[in-house]
Amino acid sequence: DEKDEQKKHIPLIALLSLKPSMHSAAQDGSFVTEFEGLEESRFYAGYIKDVRDFGALVSVGAWRLSGLANKGQLTDHFVEKPEDEVTVGQSVRVLIAKLDTERKRFKADLRPEGSAKNEPAVLRKEVG
């Protein structure tokens, strides 16, 4: 039967994460598992994976979907030290500014001017 055949090819995804951003992404249907599922100029729930002198590595969806938010894309003011603005594991609202399909990377923007007025780009939720 055709319906049984289709059911065999439906991937099952188990989300095992304490990160609020991953739970909200799964709830609103924006959890992405493959790079091809990302769309430029769209917001995603994500988290800070690493902080470096030049910016922050941001993950959205599956752990392997990471992009760079350089210092100029972290906030709407000058950033000297990215570690003063964001921390590893922090939930963020990420705008995919540019996709590099060849290298499967993206440029991320965390600045608030791209987000809705009542929704901060950086989510300050405590997990406890």
mmCIF file of C-alpha atoms in Angstrom:
data_model
loop_
_atom_site.group_PDB
_atom_site.id
_atom_site.type_symbol
_atom_site.label_atom_id
_atom_site.label_comp_id
_atom_site.label_asym_id
_atom_site.label_seq_id
_atom_site.Cartn_x
_atom_site.Cartn_y
_atom_site.Cartn_z
ATOM 1 C CA ASP A 1 0.000 0.000 0.000
ATOM 2 C CA GLU A 2 1.290 3.497 -0.886
ATOM 3 C CA LYS A 3 0.529 5.013 2.541
ATOM 4 C CA ASP A 4 2.485 2.278 4.316
ATOM 5 C CA GLU A 5 5.425 2.890 1.979
ATOM 6 C CA GLN A 6 5.347 6.640 2.759
ATOM 7 C CA LYS A 7 5.308 5.964 6.522
ATOM 8 C CA LYS A 8 8.543 3.967 6.194
ATOM 9 C CA HIS A 9 10.377 7.059 4.895
ATOM 10 C CA ILE A 10 9.221 9.577 7.506
ATOM 11 C CA PRO A 11 12.205 10.504 9.685
ATOM 12 C CA LEU A 12 11.636 10.504 13.427
ATOM 13 C CA ILE A 13 13.369 13.211 15.422
ATOM 14 C CA ALA A 14 13.930 13.001 19.160
ATOM 15 C CA LEU A 15 14.851 16.301 20.770
ATOM 16 C CA LEU A 16 16.938 15.802 23.891
ATOM 17 C CA SER A 17 17.910 19.265 25.043
ATOM 18 C CA LEU A 18 17.570 21.487 28.095
ATOM 19 C CA LYS A 19 18.047 24.609 25.966
ATOM 20 C CA PRO A 20 14.858 26.712 25.930
ATOM 21 C CA SER A 21 15.607 27.839 22.366
ATOM 22 C CA MET A 22 15.539 24.268 21.058
ATOM 23 C CA HIS A 23 12.260 23.511 22.832
ATOM 24 C CA SER A 24 10.611 26.646 21.438
ATOM 25 C CA ALA A 25 11.904 25.835 17.939
ATOM 26 C CA ALA A 26 10.446 22.334 18.156
ATOM 27 C CA GLN A 27 7.118 23.701 19.426
ATOM 28 C CA ASP A 28 6.734 26.322 16.687
ATOM 29 C CA GLY A 29 7.862 23.979 13.906
ATOM 30 C CA SER A 30 11.075 25.845 13.071
ATOM 31 C CA PHE A 31 13.518 23.163 14.264
ATOM 32 C CA VAL A 32 15.855 22.466 11.352
ATOM 33 C CA THR A 33 17.824 19.234 10.956
ATOM 34 C CA GLU A 34 19.529 19.833 7.601
ATOM 35 C CA PHE A 35 21.308 22.865 6.131
ATOM 36 C CA GLU A 36 18.961 22.809 3.143
ATOM 37 C CA GLY A 37 16.098 23.599 5.531
ATOM 38 C CA LEU A 38 17.552 27.013 6.426
ATOM 39 C CA GLU A 39 16.171 30.112 4.728
ATOM 40 C CA GLU A 40 17.965 33.426 4.318
ATOM 41 C CA SER A 41 16.298 36.450 5.998
ATOM 42 C CA ARG A 42 14.359 34.228 8.413
ATOM 43 C CA PHE A 43 14.532 34.109 12.212
ATOM 44 C CA TYR A 44 15.350 30.932 14.108
ATOM 45 C CA ALA A 45 15.645 30.021 17.765
ATOM 46 C CA GLY A 46 19.232 29.182 18.567
ATOM 47 C CA TYR A 47 21.958 29.272 21.160
ATOM 48 C CA ILE A 48 25.534 30.468 21.526
ATOM 49 C CA LYS A 49 27.845 27.528 20.869
ATOM 50 C CA ASP A 50 31.182 29.322 21.328
ATOM 51 C CA VAL A 51 32.478 32.857 21.921
ATOM 52 C CA ARG A 52 35.688 34.103 20.313
ATOM 53 C CA ASP A 53 37.474 37.464 19.999
ATOM 54 C CA PHE A 54 35.885 38.041 16.567
ATOM 55 C CA GLY A 55 32.309 37.080 17.464
ATOM 56 C CA ALA A 56 30.121 34.144 18.420
ATOM 57 C CA LEU A 57 29.384 30.775 16.864
ATOM 58 C CA VAL A 58 25.613 30.316 16.864
ATOM 59 C CA SER A 59 23.734 27.028 16.444
ATOM 60 C CA VAL A 60 20.207 26.652 15.162
ATOM 61 C CA GLY A 61 18.334 23.375 15.007
ATOM 62 C CA ALA A 62 20.588 20.355 14.851
ATOM 63 C CA TRP A 63 23.967 20.744 16.596
ATOM 64 C CA ARG A 64 25.866 20.739 13.288
ATOM 65 C CA LEU A 65 24.001 23.780 11.905
ATOM 66 C CA SER A 66 26.234 26.599 13.090
ATOM 67 C CA GLY A 67 27.078 30.030 11.776
ATOM 68 C CA LEU A 68 29.083 33.071 12.752
ATOM 69 C CA ALA A 69 27.766 36.303 14.224
ATOM 70 C CA ASN A 70 30.749 38.632 14.100
ATOM 71 C CA LYS A 71 31.177 41.408 16.661
ATOM 72 C CA GLY A 72 29.194 43.849 14.531
ATOM 73 C CA GLN A 73 26.164 41.525 14.467
ATOM 74 C CA LEU A 74 25.943 40.813 18.197
ATOM 75 C CA THR A 75 24.260 44.012 19.379
ATOM 76 C CA ASP A 76 23.230 47.443 18.169
ATOM 77 C CA HIS A 77 26.215 49.072 19.921
ATOM 78 C CA PHE A 78 30.007 48.761 19.632
ATOM 79 C CA VAL A 79 31.340 45.470 21.000
ATOM 80 C CA GLU A 80 34.925 45.302 22.172
ATOM 81 C CA LYS A 81 34.719 41.921 23.886
ATOM 82 C CA PRO A 82 32.040 39.509 22.658
ATOM 83 C CA GLU A 83 32.215 37.600 25.956
ATOM 84 C CA ASP A 84 30.784 40.705 27.668
ATOM 85 C CA GLU A 85 27.659 40.468 25.482
ATOM 86 C CA VAL A 86 26.898 36.746 25.103
ATOM 87 C CA THR A 87 27.767 33.517 26.894
ATOM 88 C CA VAL A 88 28.052 29.913 25.788
ATOM 89 C CA GLY A 89 24.684 28.165 26.015
ATOM 90 C CA GLN A 90 22.699 31.413 25.971
ATOM 91 C CA SER A 91 19.442 31.252 23.999
ATOM 92 C CA VAL A 92 19.217 33.750 21.136
ATOM 93 C CA ARG A 93 16.921 34.729 18.304
ATOM 94 C CA VAL A 94 18.972 34.406 15.112
ATOM 95 C CA LEU A 95 18.422 36.077 11.771
ATOM 96 C CA ILE A 96 20.069 34.127 8.953
ATOM 97 C CA ALA A 97 21.724 37.055 7.164
ATOM 98 C CA LYS A 98 23.518 35.100 4.423
ATOM 99 C CA LEU A 99 23.737 31.449 3.406
ATOM 100 C CA ASP A 100 26.885 29.936 1.899
ATOM 101 C CA THR A 101 25.478 26.794 0.291
ATOM 102 C CA GLU A 102 28.865 25.604 -1.022
ATOM 103 C CA ARG A 103 30.474 25.541 2.425
ATOM 104 C CA LYS A 104 27.199 24.880 4.296
ATOM 105 C CA ARG A 105 27.722 27.875 6.572
ATOM 106 C CA PHE A 106 25.726 30.973 7.373
ATOM 107 C CA LYS A 107 26.215 34.484 8.698
ATOM 108 C CA ALA A 108 24.076 35.163 11.744
ATOM 109 C CA ASP A 109 22.713 38.472 12.986
ATOM 110 C CA LEU A 110 21.644 38.892 16.616
ATOM 111 C CA ARG A 111 20.996 42.638 16.516
ATOM 112 C CA PRO A 112 17.574 43.659 17.793
ATOM 113 C CA GLU A 113 16.617 45.927 14.877
ATOM 114 C CA GLY A 114 15.781 42.876 12.796
ATOM 115 C CA SER A 115 13.472 41.395 15.411
ATOM 116 C CA ALA A 116 9.939 42.387 16.307
ATOM 117 C CA LYS A 117 9.760 45.326 18.725
ATOM 118 C CA ASN A 118 8.483 43.269 21.650
ATOM 119 C CA GLU A 119 10.716 40.272 21.062
ATOM 120 C CA PRO A 120 14.333 40.623 22.161
ATOM 121 C CA ALA A 121 17.027 39.055 19.991
ATOM 122 C CA VAL A 122 18.703 37.649 23.091
ATOM 123 C CA LEU A 123 16.392 35.510 25.186
ATOM 124 C CA ARG A 124 17.157 35.739 28.886
ATOM 125 C CA LYS A 125 15.571 32.535 30.192
ATOM 126 C CA GLU A 126 17.049 30.644 33.075
ATOM 127 C CA VAL A 127 16.952 26.847 33.059
ATOM 128 C CA GLY A 128 16.435 25.499 36.487
#
